[in-house]
Coordinates of N, CA, C and O and ligand atoms in Angstrom, one line a residue:
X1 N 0.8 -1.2 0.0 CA 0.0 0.0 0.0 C 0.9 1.3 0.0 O 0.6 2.0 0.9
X2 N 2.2 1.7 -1.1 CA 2.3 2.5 -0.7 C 2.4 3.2 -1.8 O 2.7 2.6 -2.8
X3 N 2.3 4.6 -1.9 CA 1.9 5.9 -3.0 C 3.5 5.8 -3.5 O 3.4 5.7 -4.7
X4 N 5.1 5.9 -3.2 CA 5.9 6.0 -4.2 C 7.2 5.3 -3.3 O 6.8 4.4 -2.5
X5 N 8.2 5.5 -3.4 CA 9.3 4.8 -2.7 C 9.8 5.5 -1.3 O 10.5 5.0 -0.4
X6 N 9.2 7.0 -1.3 CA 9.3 7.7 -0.2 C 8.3 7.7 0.9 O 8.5 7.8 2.1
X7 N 6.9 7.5 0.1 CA 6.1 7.2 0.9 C 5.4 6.0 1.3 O 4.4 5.4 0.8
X8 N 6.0 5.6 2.4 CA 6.6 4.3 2.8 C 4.9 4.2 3.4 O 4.4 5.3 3.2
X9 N 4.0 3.1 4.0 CA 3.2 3.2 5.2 C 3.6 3.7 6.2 O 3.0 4.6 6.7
X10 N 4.9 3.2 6.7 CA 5.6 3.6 8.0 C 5.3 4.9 7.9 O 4.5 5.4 8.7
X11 N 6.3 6.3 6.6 CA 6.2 6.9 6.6 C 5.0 7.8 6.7 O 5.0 8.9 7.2
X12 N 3.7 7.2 6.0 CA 2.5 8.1 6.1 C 1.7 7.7 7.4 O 0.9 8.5 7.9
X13 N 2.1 6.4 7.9 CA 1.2 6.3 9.5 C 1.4 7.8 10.3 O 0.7 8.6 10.8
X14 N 3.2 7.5 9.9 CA 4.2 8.7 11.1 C 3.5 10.1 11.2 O 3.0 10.6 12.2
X15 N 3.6 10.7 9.4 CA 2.8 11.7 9.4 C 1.5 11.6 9.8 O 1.2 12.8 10.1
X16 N 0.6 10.9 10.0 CA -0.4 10.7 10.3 C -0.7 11.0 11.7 O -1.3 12.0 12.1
X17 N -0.2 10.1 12.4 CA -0.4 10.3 13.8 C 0.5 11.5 14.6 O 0.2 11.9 15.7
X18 N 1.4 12.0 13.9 CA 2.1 13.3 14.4 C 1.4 14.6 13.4 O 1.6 15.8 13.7
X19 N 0.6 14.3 12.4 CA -0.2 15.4 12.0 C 0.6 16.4 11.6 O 0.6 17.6 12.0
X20 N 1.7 15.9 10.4 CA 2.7 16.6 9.8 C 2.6 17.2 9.1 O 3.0 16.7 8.1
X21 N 1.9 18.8 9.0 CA 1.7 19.0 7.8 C 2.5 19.4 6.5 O 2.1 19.8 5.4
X22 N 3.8 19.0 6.9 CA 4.4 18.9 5.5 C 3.9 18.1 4.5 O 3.9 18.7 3.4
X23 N 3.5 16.5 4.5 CA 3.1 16.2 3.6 C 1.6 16.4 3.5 O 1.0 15.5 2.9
X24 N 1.0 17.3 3.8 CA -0.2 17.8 3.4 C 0.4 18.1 1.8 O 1.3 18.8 1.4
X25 N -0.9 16.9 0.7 CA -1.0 17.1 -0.2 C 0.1 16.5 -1.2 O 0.2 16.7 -2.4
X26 N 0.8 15.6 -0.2 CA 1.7 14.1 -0.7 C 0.8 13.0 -0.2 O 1.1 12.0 -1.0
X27 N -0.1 12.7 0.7 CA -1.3 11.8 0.6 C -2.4 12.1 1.3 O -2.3 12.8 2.3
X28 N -3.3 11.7 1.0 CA -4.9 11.7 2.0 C -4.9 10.4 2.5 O -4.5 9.4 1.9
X29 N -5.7 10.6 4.0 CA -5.6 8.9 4.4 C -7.5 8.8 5.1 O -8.0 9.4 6.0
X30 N -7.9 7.9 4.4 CA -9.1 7.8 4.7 C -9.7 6.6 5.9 O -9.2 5.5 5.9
X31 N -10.9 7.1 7.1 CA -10.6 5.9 7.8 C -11.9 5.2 7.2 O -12.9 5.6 6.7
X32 N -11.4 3.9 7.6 CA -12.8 2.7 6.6 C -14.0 3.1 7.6 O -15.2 3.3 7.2
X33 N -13.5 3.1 9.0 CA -14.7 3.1 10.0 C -15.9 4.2 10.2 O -16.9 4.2 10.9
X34 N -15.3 4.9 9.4 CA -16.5 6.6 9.5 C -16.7 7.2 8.1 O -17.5 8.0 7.7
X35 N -16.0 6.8 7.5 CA -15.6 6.7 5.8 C -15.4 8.0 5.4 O -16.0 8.4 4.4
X36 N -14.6 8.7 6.1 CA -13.9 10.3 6.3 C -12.9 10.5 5.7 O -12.0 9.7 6.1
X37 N -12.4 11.3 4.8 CA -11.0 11.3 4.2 C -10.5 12.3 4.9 O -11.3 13.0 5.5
X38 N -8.7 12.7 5.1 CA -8.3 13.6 5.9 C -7.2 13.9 5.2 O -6.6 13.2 4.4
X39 N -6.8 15.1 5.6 CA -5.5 15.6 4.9 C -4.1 15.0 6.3 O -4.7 15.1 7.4
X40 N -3.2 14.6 6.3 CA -2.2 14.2 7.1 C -2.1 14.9 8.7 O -2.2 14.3 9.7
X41 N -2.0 16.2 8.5 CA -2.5 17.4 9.5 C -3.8 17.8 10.1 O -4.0 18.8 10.7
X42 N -4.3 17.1 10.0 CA -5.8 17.0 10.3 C -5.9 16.7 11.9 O -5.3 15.6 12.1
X43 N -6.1 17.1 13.0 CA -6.0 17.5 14.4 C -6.9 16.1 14.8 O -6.7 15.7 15.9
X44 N -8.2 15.2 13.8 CA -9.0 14.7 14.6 C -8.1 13.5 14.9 O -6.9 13.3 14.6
X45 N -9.2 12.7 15.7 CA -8.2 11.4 16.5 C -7.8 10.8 15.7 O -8.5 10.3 14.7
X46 N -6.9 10.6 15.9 CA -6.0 9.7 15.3 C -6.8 8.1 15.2 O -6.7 7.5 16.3
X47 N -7.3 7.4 14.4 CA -7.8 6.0 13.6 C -6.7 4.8 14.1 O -5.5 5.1 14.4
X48 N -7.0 3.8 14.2 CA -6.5 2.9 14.1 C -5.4 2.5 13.1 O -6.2 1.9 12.3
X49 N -4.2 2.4 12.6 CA -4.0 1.8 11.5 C -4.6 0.7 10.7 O -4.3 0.7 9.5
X50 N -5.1 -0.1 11.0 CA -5.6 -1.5 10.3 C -7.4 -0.6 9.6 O -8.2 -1.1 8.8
X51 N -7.6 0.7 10.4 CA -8.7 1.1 9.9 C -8.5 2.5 8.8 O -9.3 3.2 8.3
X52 N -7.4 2.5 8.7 CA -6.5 3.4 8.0 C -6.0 2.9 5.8 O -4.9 2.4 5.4
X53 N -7.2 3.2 5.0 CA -6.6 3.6 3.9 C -6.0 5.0 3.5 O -6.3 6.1 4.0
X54 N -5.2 4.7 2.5 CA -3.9 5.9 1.9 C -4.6 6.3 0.5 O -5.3 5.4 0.0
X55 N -4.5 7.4 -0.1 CA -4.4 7.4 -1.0 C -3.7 8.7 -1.9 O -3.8 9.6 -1.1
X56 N -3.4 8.8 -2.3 CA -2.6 9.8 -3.5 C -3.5 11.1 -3.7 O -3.0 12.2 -3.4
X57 N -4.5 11.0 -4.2 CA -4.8 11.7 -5.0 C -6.9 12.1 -4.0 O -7.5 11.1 -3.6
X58 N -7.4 13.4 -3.9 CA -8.4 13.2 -3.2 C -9.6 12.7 -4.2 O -10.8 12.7 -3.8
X59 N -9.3 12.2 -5.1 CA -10.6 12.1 -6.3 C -10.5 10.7 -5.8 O -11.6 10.2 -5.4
X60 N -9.4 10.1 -5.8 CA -9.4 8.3 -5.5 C -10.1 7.9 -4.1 O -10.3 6.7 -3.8
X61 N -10.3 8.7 -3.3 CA -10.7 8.4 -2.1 C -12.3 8.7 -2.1 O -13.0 7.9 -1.5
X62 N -12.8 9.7 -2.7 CA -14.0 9.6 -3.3 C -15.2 8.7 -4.1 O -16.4 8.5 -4.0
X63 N -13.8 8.5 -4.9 CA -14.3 7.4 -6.2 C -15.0 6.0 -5.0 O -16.1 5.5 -5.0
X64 N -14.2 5.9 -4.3 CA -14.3 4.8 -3.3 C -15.2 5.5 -2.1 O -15.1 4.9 -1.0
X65 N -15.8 6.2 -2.2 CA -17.1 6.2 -1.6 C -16.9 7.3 0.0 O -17.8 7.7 0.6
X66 N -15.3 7.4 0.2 CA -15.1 8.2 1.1 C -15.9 9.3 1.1 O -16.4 9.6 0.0
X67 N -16.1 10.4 2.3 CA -16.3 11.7 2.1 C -15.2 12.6 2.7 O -14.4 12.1 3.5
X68 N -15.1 13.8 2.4 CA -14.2 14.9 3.0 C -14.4 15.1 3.8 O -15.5 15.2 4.2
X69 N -13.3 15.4 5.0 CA -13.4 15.4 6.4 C -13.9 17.2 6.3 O -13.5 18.0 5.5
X70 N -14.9 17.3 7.3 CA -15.6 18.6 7.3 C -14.5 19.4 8.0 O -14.6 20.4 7.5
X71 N -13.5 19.4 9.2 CA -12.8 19.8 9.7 C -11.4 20.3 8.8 O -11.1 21.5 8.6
X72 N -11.0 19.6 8.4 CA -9.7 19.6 7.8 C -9.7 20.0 5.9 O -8.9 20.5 5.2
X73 N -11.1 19.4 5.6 CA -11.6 20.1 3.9 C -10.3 19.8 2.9 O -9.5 20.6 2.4
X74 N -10.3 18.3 2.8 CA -8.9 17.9 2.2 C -9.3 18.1 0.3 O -8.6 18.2 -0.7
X75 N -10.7 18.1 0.6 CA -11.4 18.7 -0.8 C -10.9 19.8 -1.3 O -10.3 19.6 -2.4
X76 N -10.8 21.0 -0.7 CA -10.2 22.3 -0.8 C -8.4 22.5 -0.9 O -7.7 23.5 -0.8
X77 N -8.2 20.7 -1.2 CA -7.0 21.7 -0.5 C -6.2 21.9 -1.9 O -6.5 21.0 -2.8
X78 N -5.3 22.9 -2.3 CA -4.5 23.5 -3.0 C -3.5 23.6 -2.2 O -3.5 23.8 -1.0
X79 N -2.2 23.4 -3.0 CA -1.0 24.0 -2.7 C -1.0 25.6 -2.1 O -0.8 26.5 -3.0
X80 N -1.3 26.0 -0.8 CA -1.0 27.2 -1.0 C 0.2 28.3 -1.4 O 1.4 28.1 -1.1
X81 N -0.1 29.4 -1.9 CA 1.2 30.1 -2.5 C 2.0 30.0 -1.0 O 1.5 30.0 0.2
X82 N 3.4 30.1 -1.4 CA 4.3 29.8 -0.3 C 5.5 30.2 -0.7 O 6.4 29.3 -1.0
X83 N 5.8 31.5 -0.7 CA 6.9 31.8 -1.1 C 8.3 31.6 -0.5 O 9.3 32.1 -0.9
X84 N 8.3 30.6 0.7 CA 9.5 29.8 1.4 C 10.1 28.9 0.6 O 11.2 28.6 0.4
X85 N 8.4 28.3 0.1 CA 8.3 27.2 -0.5 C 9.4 27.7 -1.7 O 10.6 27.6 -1.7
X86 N 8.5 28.1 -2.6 CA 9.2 28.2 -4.2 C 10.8 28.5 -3.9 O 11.4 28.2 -4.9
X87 N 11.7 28.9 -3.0 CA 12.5 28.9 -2.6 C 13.2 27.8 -2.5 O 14.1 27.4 -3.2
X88 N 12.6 27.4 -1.6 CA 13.6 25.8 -1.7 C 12.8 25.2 -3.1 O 13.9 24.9 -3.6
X89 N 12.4 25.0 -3.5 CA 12.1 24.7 -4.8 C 13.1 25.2 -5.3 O 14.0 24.3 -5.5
X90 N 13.4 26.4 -5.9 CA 14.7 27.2 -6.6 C 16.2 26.8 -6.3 O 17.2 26.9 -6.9
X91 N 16.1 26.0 -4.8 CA 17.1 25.4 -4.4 C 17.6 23.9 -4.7 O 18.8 23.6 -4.8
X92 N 16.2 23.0 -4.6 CA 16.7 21.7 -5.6 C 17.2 21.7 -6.7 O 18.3 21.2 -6.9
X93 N 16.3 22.4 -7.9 CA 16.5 22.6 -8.8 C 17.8 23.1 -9.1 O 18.4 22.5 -10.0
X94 N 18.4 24.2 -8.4 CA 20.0 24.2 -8.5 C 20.9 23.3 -8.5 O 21.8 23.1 -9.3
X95 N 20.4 22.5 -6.8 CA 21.3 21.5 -6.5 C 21.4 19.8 -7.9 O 22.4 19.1 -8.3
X96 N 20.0 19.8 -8.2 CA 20.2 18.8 -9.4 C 20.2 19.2 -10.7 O 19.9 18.6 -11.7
X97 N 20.6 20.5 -10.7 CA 21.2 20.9 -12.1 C 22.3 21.0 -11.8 O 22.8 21.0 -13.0
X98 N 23.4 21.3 -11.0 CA 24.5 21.4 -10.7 C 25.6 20.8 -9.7 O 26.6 21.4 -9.3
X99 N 25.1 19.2 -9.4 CA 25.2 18.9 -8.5 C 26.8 18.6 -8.8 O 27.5 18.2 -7.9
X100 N 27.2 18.7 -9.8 CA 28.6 18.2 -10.4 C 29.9 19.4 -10.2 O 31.1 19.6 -10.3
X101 N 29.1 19.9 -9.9 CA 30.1 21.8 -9.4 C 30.5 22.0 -7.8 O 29.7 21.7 -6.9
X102 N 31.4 22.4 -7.6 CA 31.7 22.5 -5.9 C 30.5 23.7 -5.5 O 30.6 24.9 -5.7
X103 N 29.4 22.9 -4.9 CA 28.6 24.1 -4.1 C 28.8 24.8 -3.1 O 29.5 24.2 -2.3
X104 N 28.5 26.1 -2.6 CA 28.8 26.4 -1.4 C 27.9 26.9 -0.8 O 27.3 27.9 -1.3
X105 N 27.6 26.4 0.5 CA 26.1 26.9 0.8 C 25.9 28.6 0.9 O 24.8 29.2 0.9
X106 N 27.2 29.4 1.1 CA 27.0 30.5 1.0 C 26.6 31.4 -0.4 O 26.0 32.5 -0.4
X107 N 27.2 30.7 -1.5 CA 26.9 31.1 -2.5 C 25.7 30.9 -3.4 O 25.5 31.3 -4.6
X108 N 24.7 30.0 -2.5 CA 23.6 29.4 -2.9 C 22.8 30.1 -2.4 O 22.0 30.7 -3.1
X109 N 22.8 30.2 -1.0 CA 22.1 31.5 -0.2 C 21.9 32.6 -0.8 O 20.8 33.1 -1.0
X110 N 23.4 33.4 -1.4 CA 23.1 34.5 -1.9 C 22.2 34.7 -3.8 O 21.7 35.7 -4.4
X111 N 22.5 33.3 -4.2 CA 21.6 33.3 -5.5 C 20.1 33.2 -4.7 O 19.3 33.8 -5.3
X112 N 19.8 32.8 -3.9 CA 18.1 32.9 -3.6 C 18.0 34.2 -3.0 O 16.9 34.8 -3.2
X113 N 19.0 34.8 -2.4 CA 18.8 36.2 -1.1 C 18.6 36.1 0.4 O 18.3 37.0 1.2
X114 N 18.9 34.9 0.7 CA 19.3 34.4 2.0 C 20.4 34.2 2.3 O 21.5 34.0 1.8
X115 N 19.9 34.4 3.7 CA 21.3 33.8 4.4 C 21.7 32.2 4.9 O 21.0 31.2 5.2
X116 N 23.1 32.5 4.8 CA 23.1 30.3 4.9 C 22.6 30.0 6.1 O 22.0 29.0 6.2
X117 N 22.8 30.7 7.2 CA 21.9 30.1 8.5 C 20.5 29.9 8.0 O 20.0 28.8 8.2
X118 N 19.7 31.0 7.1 CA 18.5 30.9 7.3 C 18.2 29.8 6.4 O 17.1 29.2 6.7
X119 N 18.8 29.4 5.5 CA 18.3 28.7 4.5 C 18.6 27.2 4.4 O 18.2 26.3 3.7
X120 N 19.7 27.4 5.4 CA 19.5 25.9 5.9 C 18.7 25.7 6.6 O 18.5 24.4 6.7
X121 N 18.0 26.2 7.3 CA 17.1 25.9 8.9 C 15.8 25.4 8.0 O 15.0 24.4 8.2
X122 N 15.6 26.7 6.9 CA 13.9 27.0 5.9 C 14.2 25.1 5.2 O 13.4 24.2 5.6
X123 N 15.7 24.8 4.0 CA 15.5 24.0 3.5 C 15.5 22.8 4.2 O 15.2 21.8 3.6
X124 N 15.8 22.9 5.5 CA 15.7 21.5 6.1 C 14.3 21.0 6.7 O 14.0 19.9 6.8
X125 N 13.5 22.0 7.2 CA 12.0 22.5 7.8 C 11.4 22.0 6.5 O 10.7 21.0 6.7
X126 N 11.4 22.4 5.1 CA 10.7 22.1 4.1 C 10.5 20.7 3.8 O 9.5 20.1 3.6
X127 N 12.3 20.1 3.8 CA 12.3 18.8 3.1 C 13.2 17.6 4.0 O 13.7 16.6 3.6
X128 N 13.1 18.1 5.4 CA 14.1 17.6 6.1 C 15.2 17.0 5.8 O 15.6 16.0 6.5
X129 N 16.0 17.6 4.7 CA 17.3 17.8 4.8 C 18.1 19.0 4.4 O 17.6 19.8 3.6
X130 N 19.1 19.3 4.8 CA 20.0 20.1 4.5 C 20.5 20.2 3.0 O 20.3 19.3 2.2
X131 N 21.0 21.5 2.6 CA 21.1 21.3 1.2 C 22.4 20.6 1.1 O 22.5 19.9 0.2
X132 N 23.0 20.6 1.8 CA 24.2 19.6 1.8 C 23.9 18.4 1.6 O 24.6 17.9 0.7
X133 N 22.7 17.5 2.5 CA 22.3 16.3 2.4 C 21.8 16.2 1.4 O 21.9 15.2 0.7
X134 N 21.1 17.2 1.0 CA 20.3 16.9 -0.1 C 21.0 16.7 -1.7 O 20.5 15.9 -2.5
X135 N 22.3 17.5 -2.0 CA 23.2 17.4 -2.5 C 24.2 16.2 -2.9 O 24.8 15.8 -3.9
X136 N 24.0 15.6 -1.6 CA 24.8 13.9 -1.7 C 24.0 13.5 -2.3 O 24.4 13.0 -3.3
X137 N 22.2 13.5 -2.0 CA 21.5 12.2 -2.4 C 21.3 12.2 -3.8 O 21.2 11.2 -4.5
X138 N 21.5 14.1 -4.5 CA 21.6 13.6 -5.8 C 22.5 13.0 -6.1 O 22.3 11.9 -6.6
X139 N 24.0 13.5 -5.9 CA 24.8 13.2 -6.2 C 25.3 11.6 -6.6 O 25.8 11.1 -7.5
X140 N 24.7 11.0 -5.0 CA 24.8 9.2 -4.9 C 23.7 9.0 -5.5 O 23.5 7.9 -5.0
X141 N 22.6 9.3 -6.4 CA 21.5 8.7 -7.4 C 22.2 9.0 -8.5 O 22.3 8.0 -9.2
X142 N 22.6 9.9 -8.9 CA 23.6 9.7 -10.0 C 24.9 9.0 -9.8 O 25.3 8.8 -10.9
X143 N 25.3 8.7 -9.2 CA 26.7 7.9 -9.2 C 25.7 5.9 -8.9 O 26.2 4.8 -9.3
X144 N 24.8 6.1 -8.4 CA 24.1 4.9 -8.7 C 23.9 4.4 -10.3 O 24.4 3.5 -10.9
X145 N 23.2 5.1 -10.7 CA 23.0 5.0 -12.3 C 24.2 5.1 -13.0 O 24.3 4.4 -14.0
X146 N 25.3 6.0 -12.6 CA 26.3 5.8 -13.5 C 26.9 4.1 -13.4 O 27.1 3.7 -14.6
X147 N 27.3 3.3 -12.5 CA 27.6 2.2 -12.1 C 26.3 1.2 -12.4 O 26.3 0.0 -12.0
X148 N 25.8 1.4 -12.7 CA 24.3 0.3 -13.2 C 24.5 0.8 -15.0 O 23.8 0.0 -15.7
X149 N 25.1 1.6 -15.5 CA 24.9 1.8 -16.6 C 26.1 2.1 -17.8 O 26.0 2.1 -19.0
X150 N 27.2 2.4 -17.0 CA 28.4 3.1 -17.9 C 29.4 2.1 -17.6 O 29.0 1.1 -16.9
X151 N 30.8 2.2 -18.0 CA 31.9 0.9 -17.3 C 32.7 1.8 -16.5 O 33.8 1.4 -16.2
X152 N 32.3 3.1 -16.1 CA 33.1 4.2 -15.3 C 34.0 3.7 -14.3 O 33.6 2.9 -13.5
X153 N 35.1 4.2 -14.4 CA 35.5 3.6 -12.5 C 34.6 4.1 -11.6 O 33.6 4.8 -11.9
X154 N 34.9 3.9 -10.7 CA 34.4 4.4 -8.9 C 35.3 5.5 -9.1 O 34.6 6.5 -9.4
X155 N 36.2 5.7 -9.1 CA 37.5 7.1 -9.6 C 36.9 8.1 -10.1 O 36.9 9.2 -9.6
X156 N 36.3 7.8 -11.8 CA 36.0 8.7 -12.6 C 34.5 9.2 -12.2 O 34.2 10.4 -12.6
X157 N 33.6 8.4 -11.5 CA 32.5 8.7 -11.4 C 32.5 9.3 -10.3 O 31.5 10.1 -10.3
X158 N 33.1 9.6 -9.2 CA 33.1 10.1 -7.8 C 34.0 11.7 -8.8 O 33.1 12.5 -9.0
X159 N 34.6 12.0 -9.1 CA 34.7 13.4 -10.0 C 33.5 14.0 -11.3 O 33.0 15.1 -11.4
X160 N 33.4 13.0 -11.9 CA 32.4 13.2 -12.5 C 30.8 13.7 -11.6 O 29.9 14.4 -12.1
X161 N 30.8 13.4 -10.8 CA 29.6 13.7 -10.4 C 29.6 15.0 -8.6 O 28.8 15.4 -7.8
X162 N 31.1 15.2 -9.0 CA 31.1 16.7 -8.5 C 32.5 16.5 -6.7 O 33.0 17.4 -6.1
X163 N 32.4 15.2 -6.5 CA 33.1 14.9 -5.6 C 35.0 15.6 -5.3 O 35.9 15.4 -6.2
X164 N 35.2 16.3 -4.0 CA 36.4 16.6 -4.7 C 38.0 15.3 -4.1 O 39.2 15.2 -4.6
X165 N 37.6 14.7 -3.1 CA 38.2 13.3 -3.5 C 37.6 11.8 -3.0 O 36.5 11.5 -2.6
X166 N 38.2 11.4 -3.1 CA 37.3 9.9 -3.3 C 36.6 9.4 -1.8 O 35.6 8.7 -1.6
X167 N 37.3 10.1 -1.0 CA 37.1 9.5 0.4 C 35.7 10.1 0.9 O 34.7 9.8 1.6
X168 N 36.1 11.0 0.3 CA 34.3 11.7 0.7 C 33.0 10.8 -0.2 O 31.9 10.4 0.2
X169 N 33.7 10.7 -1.6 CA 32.3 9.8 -2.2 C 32.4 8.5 -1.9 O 31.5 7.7 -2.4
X170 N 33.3 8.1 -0.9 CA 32.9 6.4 -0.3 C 31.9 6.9 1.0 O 30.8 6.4 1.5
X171 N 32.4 7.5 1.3 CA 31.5 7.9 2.9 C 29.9 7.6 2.7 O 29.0 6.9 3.2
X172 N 30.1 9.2 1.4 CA 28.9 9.2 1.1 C 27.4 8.4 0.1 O 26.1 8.6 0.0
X173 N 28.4 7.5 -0.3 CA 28.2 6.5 -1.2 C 27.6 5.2 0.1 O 26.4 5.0 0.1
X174 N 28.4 4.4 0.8 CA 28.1 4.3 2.0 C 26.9 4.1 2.9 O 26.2 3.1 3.2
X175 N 27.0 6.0 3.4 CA 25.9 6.3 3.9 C 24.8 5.6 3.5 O 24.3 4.7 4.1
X176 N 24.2 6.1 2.2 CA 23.6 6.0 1.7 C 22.5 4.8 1.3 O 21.3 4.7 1.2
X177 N 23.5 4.0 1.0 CA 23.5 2.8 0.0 C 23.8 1.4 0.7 O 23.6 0.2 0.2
X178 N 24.6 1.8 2.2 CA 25.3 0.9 2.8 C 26.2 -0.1 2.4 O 26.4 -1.1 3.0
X179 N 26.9 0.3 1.1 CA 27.8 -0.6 1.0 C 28.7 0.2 -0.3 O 28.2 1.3 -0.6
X180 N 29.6 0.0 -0.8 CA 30.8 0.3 -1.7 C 30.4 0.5 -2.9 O 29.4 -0.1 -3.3
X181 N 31.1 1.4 -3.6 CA 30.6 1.9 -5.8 C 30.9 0.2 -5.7 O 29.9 -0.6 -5.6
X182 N 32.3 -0.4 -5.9 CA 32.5 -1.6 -6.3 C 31.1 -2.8 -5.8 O 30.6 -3.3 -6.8
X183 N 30.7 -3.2 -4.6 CA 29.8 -3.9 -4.0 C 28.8 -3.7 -5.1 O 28.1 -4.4 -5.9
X184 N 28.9 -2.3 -4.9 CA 27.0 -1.8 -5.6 C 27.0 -2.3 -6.9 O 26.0 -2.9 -7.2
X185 N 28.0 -2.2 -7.7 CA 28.1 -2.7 -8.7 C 28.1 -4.4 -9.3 O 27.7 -4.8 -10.4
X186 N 28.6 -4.8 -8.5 CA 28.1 -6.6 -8.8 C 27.0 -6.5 -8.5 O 26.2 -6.6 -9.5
X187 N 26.3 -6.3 -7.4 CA 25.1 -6.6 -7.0 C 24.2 -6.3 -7.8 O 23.0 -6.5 -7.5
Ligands
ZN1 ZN1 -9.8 15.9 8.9

């Protein structure tokens, strides 16, 4: 039952019962027992899990006979304008169009008009990670694919994909992935 690879059940119970509204509008979770759909942030009591469907999209929870939670109006809901938001938006988008370039979070700051204190604190609050973290993960998704797809070394691809030496792209590689460019690659 789950909507993509990030959103795990685990992860939408979590949100669910901590009423996170960040992913307001990454899923609606409907309970079978009152047949109520709700947006993630929704304040009422928290359901059972076993009485707990997920779904993506508010039309699909309808289709299926749910109704809209009168409190929370998951019917209504729209992305609201959020100009934090579109920010860190302008900030992914840098980071995976550029992820191959030595970033520096001060210089990234000043292309949005923040400051790096602030915009690490906004981009981690947005997407719970740091632009730094968030930087590896592109980075090690591309150095994934590169090793699933090219005969690259581990060498050429840890430069190629922005690293400035190797020790950092095993760490980070690692981290990540829990195991070695070489490992990852037989497997
Ligand atoms: Zn609700």
């Amino acid at each position: 039952m789950k909507i993509s690879d990030k959103l795990t059940v685990e992860v939408m119970w979590k949100a669910t019962v901590t009423c996170d509204v960040r992913y307001d509008g990454e899923f609606f979770y409907a309970v079978i027992t009152t047949g109520i759909f709700c947006r993630p942030s929704c304040k009422s009591k928290t359901p059972q899990l076993k009485n707990i469907r997920f779904f993506k999209y508010t039309r699909e929870a309808m289709r299926e006979g749910f109704r809209p939670c009168k409190r929370c109006r998951p019917d209504l809901y729209v992305k609201h304008y959020d100009p934090s938001q579109e920010i860190v938006e302008d900030v992914k988008t840098i980071l995976e169009n550029r992820y191959y370039e030595t970033i520096q979070l001060k210089r990234l700051a000043q292309d949005v008009g923040l400051s790096p204190f602030y915009l690490n604190r906004l981009f981690k609050e947005k997407t719970g990670f740091t632009p730094r973290q968030y930087l590896e993960k592109v980075r090690i998704s591309k150095a994934v694919l590169l090793l699933k797809t090219t005969d690259l070394s581990s060498t050429e691809i840890c430069f190629q994909i922005g690293y400035g030496n190797l020790s950092s792209f095993y760490k980070a590689f690692k981290n990540m992935t829990g195991c070695s460019p070489g490992q990852y690659r037989v497997n």
